[in-house]
Coordinates of C-alpha atoms in Angstrom, one line a residue:
Chain A
M13 CA 165.5 133.1 148.8
N14 CA 165.9 129.7 147.4
I15 CA 164.4 127.5 144.8
F16 CA 161.6 126.2 147.1
K17 CA 160.6 129.7 148.1
L18 CA 160.7 130.7 144.5
S19 CA 158.3 127.9 143.7
I20 CA 155.9 129.1 146.4
K21 CA 156.1 132.7 145.1
N22 CA 155.4 131.5 141.6
I23 CA 152.3 129.6 142.8
F24 CA 151.0 132.7 144.6
N25 CA 151.7 134.8 141.5
R26 CA 148.9 132.9 139.7
P27 CA 146.3 132.5 142.4
L28 CA 143.3 131.6 140.3
S29 CA 144.7 128.7 138.5
S30 CA 146.5 127.5 141.6
V31 CA 143.3 127.6 143.6
L32 CA 141.4 125.8 140.8
S33 CA 143.9 123.0 140.8
V34 CA 143.9 122.7 144.6
I35 CA 140.1 122.7 144.8
L36 CA 139.8 120.0 142.1
L37 CA 142.3 117.8 143.8
S38 CA 140.9 118.3 147.3
L39 CA 137.4 117.6 146.0
G40 CA 138.5 114.3 144.5
V41 CA 140.6 113.3 147.5
S42 CA 137.9 114.2 150.1
M43 CA 135.2 112.3 148.2
I44 CA 137.3 109.1 148.1
S45 CA 138.6 109.6 151.6
L46 CA 135.1 110.1 153.0
L47 CA 133.9 107.0 151.2
I48 CA 136.7 104.9 152.6
L49 CA 136.2 106.3 156.1
I50 CA 132.5 105.7 156.1
N51 CA 132.9 102.3 154.7
T52 CA 135.6 101.3 157.2
V53 CA 133.9 102.9 160.3
L54 CA 130.5 101.6 159.4
K55 CA 131.7 98.1 158.7
E56 CA 133.7 98.1 161.9
Q57 CA 130.7 99.3 163.9
M58 CA 128.4 96.9 162.2
D59 CA 130.7 93.9 162.8
N60 CA 131.2 94.9 166.4
N61 CA 127.5 94.8 167.0
L62 CA 127.1 91.5 165.2
K63 CA 129.5 89.6 167.4
G64 CA 127.9 86.5 168.9
I65 CA 124.7 86.8 167.0
D66 CA 124.1 83.9 164.6
M67 CA 120.4 84.4 164.0
V68 CA 117.6 86.7 164.9
V69 CA 114.1 85.4 165.3
G70 CA 111.1 87.7 165.1
A71 CA 107.8 88.3 163.4
K72 CA 107.4 87.7 159.7
G73 CA 108.4 90.6 157.5
S74 CA 111.5 91.9 155.9
P75 CA 114.6 90.0 157.2
L76 CA 116.7 93.2 156.8
Q77 CA 114.2 95.1 158.8
L78 CA 114.3 92.5 161.5
I79 CA 118.1 92.7 161.6
L80 CA 118.2 96.5 161.6
S81 CA 115.6 96.8 164.4
S82 CA 116.8 94.1 166.7
V83 CA 120.6 94.1 166.1
Y84 CA 121.2 97.8 165.3
H85 CA 118.2 99.3 166.9
V86 CA 117.6 101.6 164.0
D87 CA 114.4 100.4 162.2
S88 CA 111.0 99.6 163.5
P89 CA 110.4 96.0 164.6
T90 CA 108.5 93.7 162.3
G91 CA 106.0 92.9 165.0
N92 CA 105.8 90.6 168.0
I93 CA 106.0 86.9 168.6
P94 CA 104.4 84.8 171.3
L95 CA 106.6 84.1 174.2
N96 CA 105.9 80.4 174.3
E97 CA 107.1 79.9 170.7
A98 CA 110.3 81.8 171.5
K99 CA 110.8 79.6 174.5
A100 CA 110.4 76.5 172.4
I101 CA 113.3 77.7 170.2
E102 CA 115.3 78.5 173.2
K103 CA 115.0 75.0 174.4
N104 CA 116.1 73.5 171.1
K105 CA 119.3 71.4 171.3
M106 CA 121.0 73.4 168.6
V107 CA 120.6 76.8 170.4
G108 CA 123.4 77.9 172.7
N109 CA 122.6 81.3 174.1
S110 CA 119.6 83.4 173.4
V111 CA 118.6 86.9 174.3
P112 CA 115.0 88.1 174.3
L113 CA 114.2 91.6 173.2
L114 CA 111.1 93.6 174.0
Y115 CA 110.3 96.9 172.6
G116 CA 107.5 99.3 173.1
D117 CA 108.6 102.4 174.7
N118 CA 111.2 105.1 174.5
F119 CA 112.5 108.0 176.6
K120 CA 113.3 111.1 174.6
G121 CA 113.9 109.0 171.5
Y122 CA 116.2 106.5 173.3
R123 CA 114.7 103.0 173.0
I124 CA 113.8 101.1 176.2
V125 CA 114.6 97.4 175.7
G126 CA 113.3 94.7 177.9
T127 CA 115.8 91.9 178.1
N128 CA 117.8 89.8 180.6
S129 CA 121.4 89.3 181.8
N130 CA 122.2 87.4 178.5
F131 CA 122.1 90.8 176.8
F132 CA 124.9 92.0 179.1
E133 CA 127.0 88.9 178.4
L134 CA 126.5 89.2 174.6
Y135 CA 127.8 92.8 174.4
N136 CA 130.2 92.3 177.3
L137 CA 128.6 95.2 179.2
K138 CA 130.0 96.4 182.5
I139 CA 128.1 98.5 184.9
K140 CA 130.0 101.7 185.7
A141 CA 127.8 102.8 188.6
G142 CA 124.8 101.3 190.4
N143 CA 123.3 97.8 190.0
Y144 CA 121.7 95.5 187.5
F145 CA 117.8 95.9 187.3
N146 CA 116.1 93.5 189.7
N147 CA 112.6 94.8 190.2
Y148 CA 109.9 96.3 188.1
F149 CA 110.6 99.7 186.5
E150 CA 114.3 99.6 187.3
A151 CA 116.5 100.5 184.4
V152 CA 120.2 100.4 183.4
I153 CA 121.1 103.1 180.9
G154 CA 123.8 103.2 178.3
A155 CA 126.7 105.6 178.7
K156 CA 125.6 107.8 175.9
V157 CA 122.1 108.0 177.1
A158 CA 123.3 109.1 180.6
E159 CA 125.5 111.7 179.0
K160 CA 123.1 113.1 176.5
L161 CA 120.1 113.2 178.8
N162 CA 122.1 114.0 181.9
L163 CA 120.6 111.1 183.9
N164 CA 122.1 110.0 187.2
L165 CA 121.5 107.1 189.5
G166 CA 118.2 107.3 191.2
D167 CA 116.7 109.7 188.6
E168 CA 113.2 108.9 187.6
F169 CA 111.7 109.2 184.1
V170 CA 108.4 108.5 182.4
S171 CA 108.5 106.6 179.1
S172 CA 106.6 107.4 176.0
H173 CA 104.8 104.8 174.0
G174 CA 106.3 103.7 170.7
L175 CA 109.8 104.2 169.5
R176 CA 109.6 107.9 168.7
E177 CA 109.6 110.8 171.1
T178 CA 106.1 111.8 170.1
G179 CA 104.3 108.8 171.6
E180 CA 101.8 109.3 174.5
T181 CA 103.5 109.1 177.9
H182 CA 102.8 106.4 180.5
D183 CA 102.2 108.9 183.2
D184 CA 101.2 106.3 185.8
S185 CA 104.5 104.3 185.8
S186 CA 107.9 105.8 186.0
F187 CA 111.3 104.1 185.6
I188 CA 114.1 104.6 188.1
V189 CA 117.8 104.6 187.0
T190 CA 119.6 101.9 189.0
G191 CA 122.6 101.4 186.9
I192 CA 124.8 103.2 184.3
L193 CA 126.9 101.3 181.8
E194 CA 130.5 101.8 180.8
Y195 CA 131.1 102.8 177.2
S196 CA 131.0 99.6 175.2
N197 CA 131.2 101.1 171.6
S198 CA 128.2 99.0 170.9
V199 CA 124.5 99.6 170.4
A200 CA 124.0 99.4 174.2
D201 CA 125.5 102.9 174.6
N202 CA 122.3 104.3 173.2
L203 CA 119.8 102.0 174.9
I204 CA 117.9 101.9 178.1
L205 CA 117.7 98.4 179.5
T206 CA 115.1 97.0 181.8
S207 CA 113.5 93.6 182.6
P208 CA 110.8 92.1 180.3
N209 CA 108.4 92.3 183.2
S210 CA 108.6 96.1 183.3
I211 CA 107.6 96.3 179.6
W212 CA 104.7 93.8 180.1
E213 CA 103.6 95.7 183.2
I214 CA 103.4 99.1 181.5
H215 CA 101.3 97.8 178.7
A216 CA 99.1 95.5 180.8
D217 CA 97.3 98.4 182.4
H218 CA 96.4 99.9 179.1
N219 CA 93.8 99.2 176.6
H220 CA 96.2 97.5 174.3
S221 CA 98.4 94.6 175.0
E222 CA 100.7 95.0 172.0
Q223 CA 104.1 96.3 173.0
I224 CA 104.7 98.0 169.7
D225 CA 103.5 101.3 168.5
H226 CA 101.5 100.4 165.4
D227 CA 101.7 103.8 163.9
D228 CA 104.4 102.4 161.8
E229 CA 101.9 100.1 159.9
H230 CA 104.2 97.2 159.8
D231 CA 103.0 93.7 159.3
H232 CA 101.3 92.6 162.5
D233 CA 98.9 89.9 161.4
E234 CA 99.6 87.7 164.3
H235 CA 98.6 90.2 166.9
D236 CA 95.4 89.3 168.4
H237 CA 93.3 92.4 169.0
D238 CA 90.8 90.4 171.0
E239 CA 93.3 90.4 173.8
H240 CA 92.9 94.1 174.4
D241 CA 90.8 94.0 177.5
H242 CA 92.4 91.0 179.3
D243 CA 93.4 91.8 182.8
E244 CA 95.5 88.7 183.4
H245 CA 98.9 88.7 181.7
D246 CA 100.7 86.3 183.9
H247 CA 100.7 83.4 181.5
D248 CA 103.4 82.9 179.1
N249 CA 101.1 81.9 176.3
E250 CA 99.5 85.4 176.3
R251 CA 102.8 87.2 176.6
E252 CA 104.8 88.4 173.7
I253 CA 108.3 89.5 172.9
T254 CA 109.6 91.4 169.9
A255 CA 112.6 89.4 168.9
M256 CA 115.2 87.0 170.0
L257 CA 118.9 87.0 169.3
V258 CA 120.3 83.4 169.0
K259 CA 123.8 82.0 169.2
F260 CA 124.1 78.4 168.0
K261 CA 126.1 75.7 169.7
S262 CA 127.8 74.8 166.5
P263 CA 128.4 77.1 163.5
M264 CA 127.0 74.3 161.3
N265 CA 123.4 75.0 162.5
I266 CA 123.4 78.3 160.8
I267 CA 122.5 76.5 157.6
Q268 CA 119.6 74.3 158.7
F269 CA 118.0 76.0 161.6
P270 CA 117.0 79.3 160.1
R271 CA 115.4 77.5 157.2
Y272 CA 113.5 75.2 159.6
I273 CA 112.0 78.2 161.4
N274 CA 111.0 80.0 158.2
E275 CA 109.4 76.9 156.8
Q276 CA 107.9 75.2 159.8
T277 CA 106.8 78.0 162.1
N278 CA 104.9 81.3 162.0
L279 CA 108.1 83.1 163.0
Q280 CA 110.8 84.6 160.8
S281 CA 114.5 84.0 161.2
A282 CA 117.2 86.1 159.7
V283 CA 121.0 85.6 159.6
P284 CA 122.6 89.0 160.3
S285 CA 125.9 88.4 158.6
Y286 CA 124.1 87.5 155.4
E287 CA 121.7 90.4 155.5
I288 CA 124.5 92.9 156.2
S289 CA 126.7 91.6 153.4
R290 CA 123.6 92.0 151.2
L291 CA 123.2 95.5 152.4
F292 CA 126.9 96.3 151.6
K293 CA 126.5 94.9 148.2
L294 CA 123.6 97.3 147.6
F295 CA 125.8 100.2 148.8
G296 CA 128.8 98.8 146.7
F297 CA 127.5 99.9 143.4
G298 CA 126.9 103.5 144.5
I299 CA 130.3 103.6 146.2
E300 CA 132.1 102.4 143.1
T301 CA 130.4 105.0 140.9
I302 CA 131.2 107.8 143.3
S303 CA 134.8 106.6 143.6
L304 CA 135.2 106.5 139.8
L305 CA 133.9 110.0 139.6
A306 CA 136.3 111.1 142.3
Y307 CA 139.3 109.6 140.5
L308 CA 138.1 111.4 137.4
I309 CA 138.2 114.7 139.3
I310 CA 141.7 113.9 140.6
I311 CA 142.9 113.3 137.0
V312 CA 141.2 116.6 135.8
S313 CA 143.1 118.4 138.6
G314 CA 146.3 116.8 137.3
I315 CA 145.4 118.1 133.8
S316 CA 144.7 121.5 135.2
I317 CA 148.1 121.6 136.9
F318 CA 149.7 120.5 133.6
I319 CA 148.0 123.2 131.6
T320 CA 148.9 125.9 134.2
L321 CA 152.5 124.9 134.1
F322 CA 152.6 124.5 130.4
N323 CA 151.1 127.9 129.7
S324 CA 153.3 129.6 132.4
M325 CA 156.4 128.2 130.5
K326 CA 155.6 130.6 127.7
E327 CA 154.9 133.6 129.9
R328 CA 158.0 132.9 132.0
K329 CA 160.6 132.0 129.4
Y330 CA 162.5 135.2 130.0
D331 CA 162.3 134.7 133.8
L332 CA 163.7 131.2 133.3
A333 CA 166.4 132.4 131.0
L334 CA 167.3 135.1 133.5
I335 CA 167.6 132.5 136.3
R336 CA 170.0 130.5 134.1
T337 CA 172.2 133.5 133.3
L338 CA 172.3 134.3 137.0
G339 CA 173.9 130.9 137.6
G340 CA 170.9 128.7 138.0
T341 CA 171.3 125.2 136.6
R342 CA 168.9 123.2 134.5
I343 CA 168.4 120.9 137.5
Q344 CA 167.4 123.9 139.7
L345 CA 164.9 125.1 137.2
T346 CA 163.5 121.6 136.8
M347 CA 163.3 121.3 140.6
M348 CA 161.4 124.6 140.7
L349 CA 158.7 123.2 138.4
I350 CA 158.5 119.9 140.3
F351 CA 158.1 121.8 143.6
E352 CA 155.4 123.9 142.2
S353 CA 153.4 120.9 141.0
L354 CA 154.0 118.8 144.2
F355 CA 153.2 121.7 146.4
L356 CA 149.8 122.0 144.7
T357 CA 149.0 118.3 144.8
I358 CA 150.2 117.8 148.4
F359 CA 148.3 120.8 149.6
G360 CA 145.3 119.6 147.7
F361 CA 145.6 116.2 149.3
L362 CA 145.8 117.7 152.8
M363 CA 142.8 119.9 152.1
G364 CA 141.0 116.9 150.9
V365 CA 141.7 114.8 154.0
F366 CA 140.7 117.8 156.2
L367 CA 137.4 118.2 154.2
S368 CA 136.6 114.5 154.5
R369 CA 137.0 114.7 158.3
I370 CA 134.7 117.6 158.4
G371 CA 132.3 115.7 156.2
L372 CA 132.5 112.7 158.5
L373 CA 131.7 114.9 161.5
F374 CA 128.7 116.3 159.8
I375 CA 127.5 112.8 158.8
S376 CA 128.3 111.4 162.2
N377 CA 126.2 114.1 163.9
F378 CA 123.4 113.6 161.5
I379 CA 123.3 109.8 162.0
E380 CA 123.6 110.1 165.8
A381 CA 120.7 112.5 165.9
S382 CA 118.4 110.4 163.7
F383 CA 119.4 106.9 164.5
N384 CA 121.2 107.0 167.8
F385 CA 124.2 105.6 166.1
S386 CA 127.7 107.1 166.1
L387 CA 130.8 107.0 163.9
N388 CA 133.4 108.0 166.4
N389 CA 136.9 107.2 165.2
I390 CA 138.5 109.8 163.1
I391 CA 142.0 108.5 162.3
I392 CA 144.2 108.4 159.2
I393 CA 143.6 105.1 157.6
N394 CA 145.9 103.0 155.4
E395 CA 144.0 103.5 152.2
E396 CA 144.7 107.2 152.6
W397 CA 148.4 106.7 152.2
W398 CA 147.6 105.2 148.8
L399 CA 145.6 108.3 148.0
F400 CA 148.7 110.4 149.1
L401 CA 150.8 108.3 146.7
I402 CA 148.3 108.8 143.9
S403 CA 148.3 112.6 144.5
V404 CA 152.1 112.7 144.4
I405 CA 152.2 110.7 141.2
I406 CA 149.6 113.0 139.7
G407 CA 151.8 115.9 140.7
L408 CA 154.9 114.4 139.1
V409 CA 153.2 113.3 135.9
S410 CA 151.6 116.7 135.4
C411 CA 155.0 118.5 135.6
L412 CA 156.8 115.9 133.4
I413 CA 156.4 117.6 130.0
P414 CA 157.0 121.2 131.4
S415 CA 160.1 119.9 133.2
I416 CA 161.5 118.3 130.1
Q417 CA 160.9 121.6 128.3
V418 CA 162.6 123.6 130.9
Y419 CA 165.5 121.2 131.0
K420 CA 166.0 121.4 127.2
M421 CA 165.4 125.2 127.1
D422 CA 167.8 127.0 124.8
I423 CA 168.4 130.3 126.7
S424 CA 170.5 131.8 124.0
K425 CA 167.7 131.5 121.5
I426 CA 165.2 133.0 124.0
L427 CA 167.5 135.9 124.8
S428 CA 168.2 136.6 121.1
N429 CA 164.6 136.8 120.2
E430 CA 163.9 139.8 122.3
Chain B
M3 CA 192.5 139.6 131.7
I4 CA 190.0 138.6 129.1
E5 CA 191.3 136.9 126.0
T6 CA 189.7 135.1 123.1
K7 CA 191.6 133.3 120.3
S8 CA 190.3 132.3 116.9
L9 CA 186.8 132.0 118.2
K10 CA 184.3 130.3 115.9
F11 CA 180.7 129.6 116.4
S12 CA 178.0 127.9 114.3
Y13 CA 174.3 127.4 115.0
D14 CA 173.7 124.8 112.4
G15 CA 177.2 123.5 111.4
K16 CA 177.0 125.2 108.0
F17 CA 177.2 129.0 108.5
V18 CA 180.2 129.8 110.8
F19 CA 180.7 133.0 112.7
E20 CA 184.4 134.0 113.0
F21 CA 185.2 136.5 115.6
P22 CA 188.2 138.7 115.8
D23 CA 190.5 138.0 118.8
I24 CA 189.8 140.1 121.9
K25 CA 192.5 141.0 124.4
L26 CA 191.5 143.1 127.3
K27 CA 193.9 143.9 130.2
D28 CA 192.7 144.2 133.8
G29 CA 190.8 147.4 134.5
E30 CA 190.0 148.0 130.8
N31 CA 186.5 148.4 129.3
L32 CA 185.6 147.5 125.8
L33 CA 183.0 148.6 123.3
I34 CA 182.2 146.1 120.6
L35 CA 180.4 147.7 117.6
G36 CA 178.6 145.9 114.8
N37 CA 175.5 146.1 112.7
S38 CA 172.5 143.9 113.1
G39 CA 172.8 140.2 112.0
I40 CA 176.6 140.2 112.3
G41 CA 176.6 138.0 115.4
K42 CA 176.9 140.5 118.2
S43 CA 174.6 138.6 120.6
T44 CA 176.2 135.4 119.5
L45 CA 179.6 136.7 120.6
L46 CA 178.1 138.0 123.9
H47 CA 176.5 134.6 124.6
N48 CA 179.8 132.9 123.9
L49 CA 181.6 135.3 126.3
A50 CA 178.9 134.6 128.9
G51 CA 179.1 130.8 128.5
I52 CA 175.5 130.6 127.4
L53 CA 176.7 129.2 124.0
T54 CA 179.7 127.0 123.5
P55 CA 182.1 127.9 120.7
Q56 CA 182.8 125.5 117.8
S57 CA 186.5 126.2 118.2
G58 CA 188.9 128.6 119.8
S59 CA 189.3 129.6 123.4
I60 CA 187.8 132.1 125.8
K61 CA 190.0 132.9 128.7
I62 CA 188.4 134.9 131.5
F63 CA 190.6 135.6 134.4
G64 CA 192.8 132.7 133.5
N65 CA 189.9 130.2 133.1
D66 CA 189.2 128.8 129.6
I67 CA 185.4 128.7 129.9
S68 CA 185.1 127.0 126.5
K69 CA 186.4 123.9 128.1
F70 CA 184.0 124.1 131.1
S71 CA 181.2 121.6 131.6
E72 CA 177.7 123.1 131.7
I73 CA 177.5 122.9 135.5
E74 CA 180.9 124.6 135.9
I75 CA 180.0 127.3 133.5
D76 CA 176.6 128.0 135.2
K77 CA 178.5 128.3 138.5
F78 CA 181.3 130.5 137.0
R79 CA 178.7 132.7 135.3
G80 CA 176.7 133.1 138.5
E81 CA 179.8 134.1 140.5
N82 CA 181.8 136.2 138.0
I83 CA 179.7 137.5 135.2
G84 CA 176.8 140.0 135.3
I85 CA 174.7 140.4 132.2
I86 CA 172.5 143.3 131.2
F87 CA 170.1 142.7 128.4
Q88 CA 168.6 145.2 125.9
R89 CA 165.2 144.6 127.4
P90 CA 165.3 144.1 131.1
H91 CA 164.2 140.7 132.4
F92 CA 163.1 139.8 135.9
V93 CA 161.4 136.9 137.7
N94 CA 158.0 138.6 137.6
S95 CA 156.5 136.7 140.6
L96 CA 159.1 138.3 142.8
T97 CA 159.6 141.9 144.1
V98 CA 162.7 143.9 143.3
K99 CA 164.2 142.8 146.7
E100 CA 163.4 139.2 146.1
N101 CA 164.9 139.3 142.6
L102 CA 168.1 140.5 144.1
Q103 CA 167.9 137.9 146.9
L104 CA 167.4 135.2 144.2
A105 CA 170.4 136.5 142.3
K106 CA 172.5 136.4 145.5
Y107 CA 171.3 132.8 146.2
L108 CA 172.1 131.6 142.7
G109 CA 175.5 133.3 142.7
K110 CA 176.2 131.9 146.2
N111 CA 176.9 135.4 147.3
L112 CA 176.5 136.3 151.0
E113 CA 177.9 139.8 150.9
G114 CA 176.1 141.8 148.3
D115 CA 174.2 144.7 150.0
I116 CA 170.8 145.0 148.4
K117 CA 169.9 148.4 149.9
E118 CA 173.2 149.9 149.1
T119 CA 173.1 148.7 145.5
L120 CA 169.6 150.0 145.0
S121 CA 170.3 153.4 146.6
S122 CA 173.5 153.8 144.4
L123 CA 171.1 153.4 141.5
K124 CA 168.6 155.8 143.1
I125 CA 165.8 153.2 143.2
L126 CA 165.8 152.2 146.8
D127 CA 162.1 153.3 147.1
K128 CA 161.2 150.6 144.6
I129 CA 162.5 147.8 146.8
D130 CA 159.2 146.2 147.5
K131 CA 157.6 146.8 144.1
K132 CA 156.9 144.1 141.5
P133 CA 158.9 144.6 138.3
N134 CA 155.7 145.0 136.3
D135 CA 154.8 148.1 138.3
L136 CA 158.0 150.0 137.4
S137 CA 158.6 152.4 134.6
Q138 CA 160.9 151.5 131.7
G139 CA 163.9 153.5 133.2
E140 CA 163.4 152.0 136.6
K141 CA 163.3 148.5 135.1
Q142 CA 166.6 149.1 133.4
R143 CA 168.2 150.3 136.7
V144 CA 166.8 147.2 138.5
S145 CA 168.2 144.9 135.8
I146 CA 171.6 146.7 136.3
A147 CA 171.2 146.1 140.1
I148 CA 170.6 142.4 139.4
A149 CA 173.6 142.2 137.2
I150 CA 176.0 143.8 139.7
I151 CA 174.7 142.6 143.0
N152 CA 177.1 139.7 143.1
S153 CA 180.1 142.0 142.4
P154 CA 181.0 140.3 139.1
K155 CA 184.4 140.8 137.7
L156 CA 183.0 141.1 134.2
I157 CA 179.8 142.9 133.2
L158 CA 178.4 142.2 129.8
A159 CA 175.9 144.6 128.4
D160 CA 173.9 143.7 125.2
E161 CA 172.5 146.8 123.4
P162 CA 171.8 148.6 126.7
T163 CA 171.0 151.9 125.0
S164 CA 169.5 151.2 121.6
S165 CA 166.0 152.3 122.5
L166 CA 167.0 155.3 124.5
D167 CA 167.2 159.0 123.6
D168 CA 170.5 160.8 123.8
S169 CA 170.3 162.0 127.4
N170 CA 169.1 158.7 128.7
C171 CA 171.7 157.0 126.6
N172 CA 174.4 159.1 128.4
N173 CA 172.9 158.4 131.7
V174 CA 172.9 154.6 131.3
V175 CA 176.4 154.5 130.0
N176 CA 177.6 156.6 132.9
I177 CA 175.8 154.4 135.4
L178 CA 177.3 151.3 133.9
K179 CA 180.8 152.7 133.9
E180 CA 180.4 154.1 137.4
Q181 CA 179.0 150.8 138.8
A182 CA 181.8 148.8 137.0
S183 CA 184.5 150.9 138.5
K184 CA 182.9 150.9 141.9
K185 CA 182.8 147.1 141.9
N186 CA 186.3 146.8 140.2
A187 CA 184.6 145.0 137.3
Q188 CA 185.5 145.2 133.6
L189 CA 182.7 146.2 131.3
I190 CA 182.1 144.9 127.8
V191 CA 179.3 146.6 125.9
I192 CA 178.1 145.1 122.6
T193 CA 176.0 147.4 120.5
H194 CA 175.2 148.9 117.1
D195 CA 174.8 152.3 118.8
S196 CA 177.8 154.4 117.6
R197 CA 176.8 157.2 120.1
L198 CA 178.7 155.1 122.7
K199 CA 182.1 155.4 120.9
K200 CA 183.0 158.6 122.7
H201 CA 182.6 156.9 126.1
F202 CA 185.1 154.1 125.5
R203 CA 188.8 154.3 124.9
T204 CA 188.9 150.8 123.4
S205 CA 186.5 149.6 120.8
L206 CA 186.3 146.8 118.4
Q207 CA 184.4 146.8 115.1
L208 CA 182.9 143.5 114.1

């Protein structure tokens, strides 16, 4: 038996109030911790996918939607743009690299993207097995797609129209897996890549030339429905792409060029870094409100520990006096109270961190299922050491008054009043 | 050898308790009798080092505890003095065994045999009980066990029998004397209970 063990026994001797204090603290800590985690991981992931993209060009509509669909592959595209207009931009002197993107199909919810080797360069993709796509209906699949759908080199699959699993299938043309990518921790992990020609080819044989499933009812004014029955699709001026990712030669161009496109052409340009910081600003208010609430809960837990200790001082005054008469010093009794308080707060903190990780796992699973997007690093982050410090301070502050009381306790008076 | 000389104590600086000198040779027990309000507990707390006298000296086994610092007196008390209170006190979150372990820890005592002590008080079967689950008589025996586990050289008992009937009163006094002689400890009982007179050769009237 020692003072530390005695503290633990005391805590277990009043289970209800101890549990209440721990629950309150861990609730507050897990809320803040989860917010910090999501914010960090999400920002990291979003920034990672933004690398090398100065501007996105697509059909007119919401700029945020354009970014979300063509950079993060989570929203529906705004529509299609004529290939020759995209090529005109590509040839502009200010444009460095450009990556075309074509949507239209999916396989079991994973998007099939028509693009070229620039896409591989942009995300620094390496092929783990097999080869780059060269011919029609050859596909290179992301590492996660291969894992989740259990696809191997040489496997064939039939795509469905649209970006959701429920679209009609293109039974007459099937893709063959010619390459599997290494994990890149980018959007490419969840994509199926093929050549633009494959996408054009699939849709050429059908009674519609649009590459996008229009179930989504997005703005698609510029699509010409008269084209439906054309048999020839060889010409660039009839072909369309969904969007184009652009890297400028000089960072200066990011100011003029997007404005030029928005004002002078039928296309829309959006700057990802701007749209994403706008998005985070929108989140920001909510995050601050929840954080405030969480800090309030942590303070309430401190008050609950204080009240518990303060009340227990009255109940335990004879216990404490006995400990003194048995040779216990004032310091030992004070340490006992501090241990009790710190044990509750540190345990609460650990519970909170644990809960936040479970919460993150749940959210991660949810996001992955619905958006093909994963938050995969679960590590202790710096901000959480601050949270630990705050918990310890709360623990020390809540036992301050009881500790002073016990330090000043007059045992003779207590023992005489029996 | 326990010796006090011209011991005075005051709570507020105005009303001063003056206690007669005590001189107790090794191996002797003492009964201190006095009516309520006369300062019995105050004397006991002075002897135990819980209160510090205004003036005078308290020599216990050659140490003048009135000159000790608070930390010294806490240590001395833990190692040399066992106290039994009128109403038994425990650390209620601990079992009987853990209370005794705590007493040993605080008194820095490695030797005290918990089971032997409890069985000599005939309460070994209560070893894993919480104090609140014990009867009044059992509680008193446990509090005696806590007081003697560290083999103190001096046992102080404050009104140990005042709420007991005659037969229980005799029982408790016999247990105290028996345990004191077993541990080679000197016993000082402070009480207003004159039934105890016949049990002690030496007594002092306050």
